[in-house]
PDB file of C-alpha atoms in Angstrom:
ATOM      1  CA  UNK A   1      23.790   7.398  19.885  1.00  0.00           C
ATOM      2  CA  UNK A   2      22.939   4.838  17.343  1.00  0.00           C
ATOM      3  CA  UNK A   3      21.872   6.019  13.906  1.00  0.00           C
ATOM      4  CA  UNK A   4      18.333   4.950  12.612  1.00  0.00           C
ATOM      5  CA  UNK A   5      18.304   3.178   9.229  1.00  0.00           C
ATOM      6  CA  UNK A   6      16.437   4.993   6.618  1.00  0.00           C
ATOM      7  CA  UNK A   7      12.887   3.648   5.949  1.00  0.00           C
ATOM      8  CA  UNK A   8      12.875   1.619   2.776  1.00  0.00           C
ATOM      9  CA  UNK A   9      10.820   3.594  -0.087  1.00  0.00           C
ATOM     10  CA  UNK A  10       8.948   1.558  -2.918  1.00  0.00           C
ATOM     11  CA  UNK A  11       8.056   2.879  -6.239  1.00  0.00           C
ATOM     12  CA  UNK A  12       4.452   2.806  -7.129  1.00  0.00           C
ATOM     13  CA  UNK A  13       5.168  -0.186  -9.387  1.00  0.00           C
ATOM     14  CA  UNK A  14       6.951  -1.939  -6.400  1.00  0.00           C
ATOM     15  CA  UNK A  15       3.874  -1.342  -4.386  1.00  0.00           C
ATOM     16  CA  UNK A  16       1.382  -2.587  -7.003  1.00  0.00           C
ATOM     17  CA  UNK A  17       3.173  -5.946  -7.239  1.00  0.00           C
ATOM     18  CA  UNK A  18       3.282  -6.299  -3.319  1.00  0.00           C
ATOM     19  CA  UNK A  19      -0.393  -5.638  -3.049  1.00  0.00           C
ATOM     20  CA  UNK A  20      -1.250  -7.246  -6.282  1.00  0.00           C
ATOM     21  CA  UNK A  21      -3.275  -4.632  -7.524  1.00  0.00           C
ATOM     22  CA  UNK A  22      -2.598  -2.243 -10.649  1.00  0.00           C
ATOM     23  CA  UNK A  23      -0.386   0.935 -10.477  1.00  0.00           C
ATOM     24  CA  UNK A  24      -3.678   2.978 -10.792  1.00  0.00           C
ATOM     25  CA  UNK A  25      -5.056   1.496  -7.621  1.00  0.00           C
ATOM     26  CA  UNK A  26      -1.882   2.568  -5.763  1.00  0.00           C
ATOM     27  CA  UNK A  27      -2.323   6.122  -7.045  1.00  0.00           C
ATOM     28  CA  UNK A  28      -5.997   6.167  -5.901  1.00  0.00           C
ATOM     29  CA  UNK A  29      -4.940   4.982  -2.463  1.00  0.00           C
ATOM     30  CA  UNK A  30      -2.309   7.722  -2.213  1.00  0.00           C
ATOM     31  CA  UNK A  31      -4.674  10.318  -3.487  1.00  0.00           C
ATOM     32  CA  UNK A  32      -7.388   9.229  -1.161  1.00  0.00           C
ATOM     33  CA  UNK A  33      -5.138   9.396   1.962  1.00  0.00           C
ATOM     34  CA  UNK A  34      -5.429   5.681   2.589  1.00  0.00           C
ATOM     35  CA  UNK A  35      -1.870   5.021   1.986  1.00  0.00           C
ATOM     36  CA  UNK A  36       0.864   7.399   3.103  1.00  0.00           C
ATOM     37  CA  UNK A  37       3.378   8.462   0.451  1.00  0.00           C
ATOM     38  CA  UNK A  38       6.310  11.047  -0.283  1.00  0.00           C
ATOM     39  CA  UNK A  39       6.882  12.830  -3.297  1.00  0.00           C
ATOM     40  CA  UNK A  40      10.176  12.683  -4.965  1.00  0.00           C
ATOM     41  CA  UNK A  41      12.438  16.089  -5.200  1.00  0.00           C
ATOM     42  CA  UNK A  42      11.175  16.246  -8.766  1.00  0.00           C
ATOM     43  CA  UNK A  43       7.665  16.281  -7.552  1.00  0.00           C
ATOM     44  CA  UNK A  44       6.381  13.949 -10.289  1.00  0.00           C
ATOM     45  CA  UNK A  45       6.745  10.627  -8.548  1.00  0.00           C
ATOM     46  CA  UNK A  46       5.718   9.113  -5.347  1.00  0.00           C
ATOM     47  CA  UNK A  47       7.647   6.696  -3.116  1.00  0.00           C
ATOM     48  CA  UNK A  48       5.831   4.550  -0.561  1.00  0.00           C
ATOM     49  CA  UNK A  49       7.296   3.817   2.790  1.00  0.00           C
ATOM     50  CA  UNK A  50       7.469  -0.108   3.020  1.00  0.00           C
ATOM     51  CA  UNK A  51       6.149   0.126   6.670  1.00  0.00           C
ATOM     52  CA  UNK A  52       2.817   1.972   4.984  1.00  0.00           C
ATOM     53  CA  UNK A  53       2.081  -0.831   2.733  1.00  0.00           C
ATOM     54  CA  UNK A  54       2.599  -3.488   5.793  1.00  0.00           C
ATOM     55  CA  UNK A  55      -0.010  -1.383   7.864  1.00  0.00           C
ATOM     56  CA  UNK A  56      -2.468  -0.998   5.088  1.00  0.00           C
ATOM     57  CA  UNK A  57      -2.487  -4.549   4.300  1.00  0.00           C
ATOM     58  CA  UNK A  58      -2.689  -5.430   7.914  1.00  0.00           C
ATOM     59  CA  UNK A  59      -5.566  -3.381   8.638  1.00  0.00           C
ATOM     60  CA  UNK A  60      -7.548  -3.647   5.416  1.00  0.00           C
ATOM     61  CA  UNK A  61      -8.077  -7.356   5.365  1.00  0.00           C
ATOM     62  CA  UNK A  62     -10.314  -9.341   7.652  1.00  0.00           C
ATOM     63  CA  UNK A  63      -9.911 -12.983   8.223  1.00  0.00           C
ATOM     64  CA  UNK A  64     -12.513 -15.271   6.746  1.00  0.00           C
ATOM     65  CA  UNK A  65     -14.981 -16.965   8.833  1.00  0.00           C
ATOM     66  CA  UNK A  66     -14.108 -20.636   9.634  1.00  0.00           C
ATOM     67  CA  UNK A  67     -17.988 -21.466   9.053  1.00  0.00           C
ATOM     68  CA  UNK A  68     -19.455 -19.179   6.314  1.00  0.00           C
ATOM     69  CA  UNK A  69     -23.239 -18.682   6.468  1.00  0.00           C
ATOM     70  CA  UNK A  70     -25.387 -21.205   4.757  1.00  0.00           C
ATOM     71  CA  UNK A  71     -27.383 -20.163   1.583  1.00  0.00           C
ATOM     72  CA  UNK A  72     -30.766 -21.408   1.597  1.00  0.00           C
TER      73      UNK A  72
END
């Protein structure tokens, strides 16, 4: 049986950098349940699975229309 690789866990700062938002925005997303996270053993810090960040970014953005509506 093949061993599965451990998921890559990111710090709040790393997540904020990838998402190009502030650390506070990441904390808001975690606390609201929009972004999955786990607490460290100390219970003071969060770690965010890289896969959760990719999923959030993939589902949170919509593609801009090629023909935006014209303003009058």
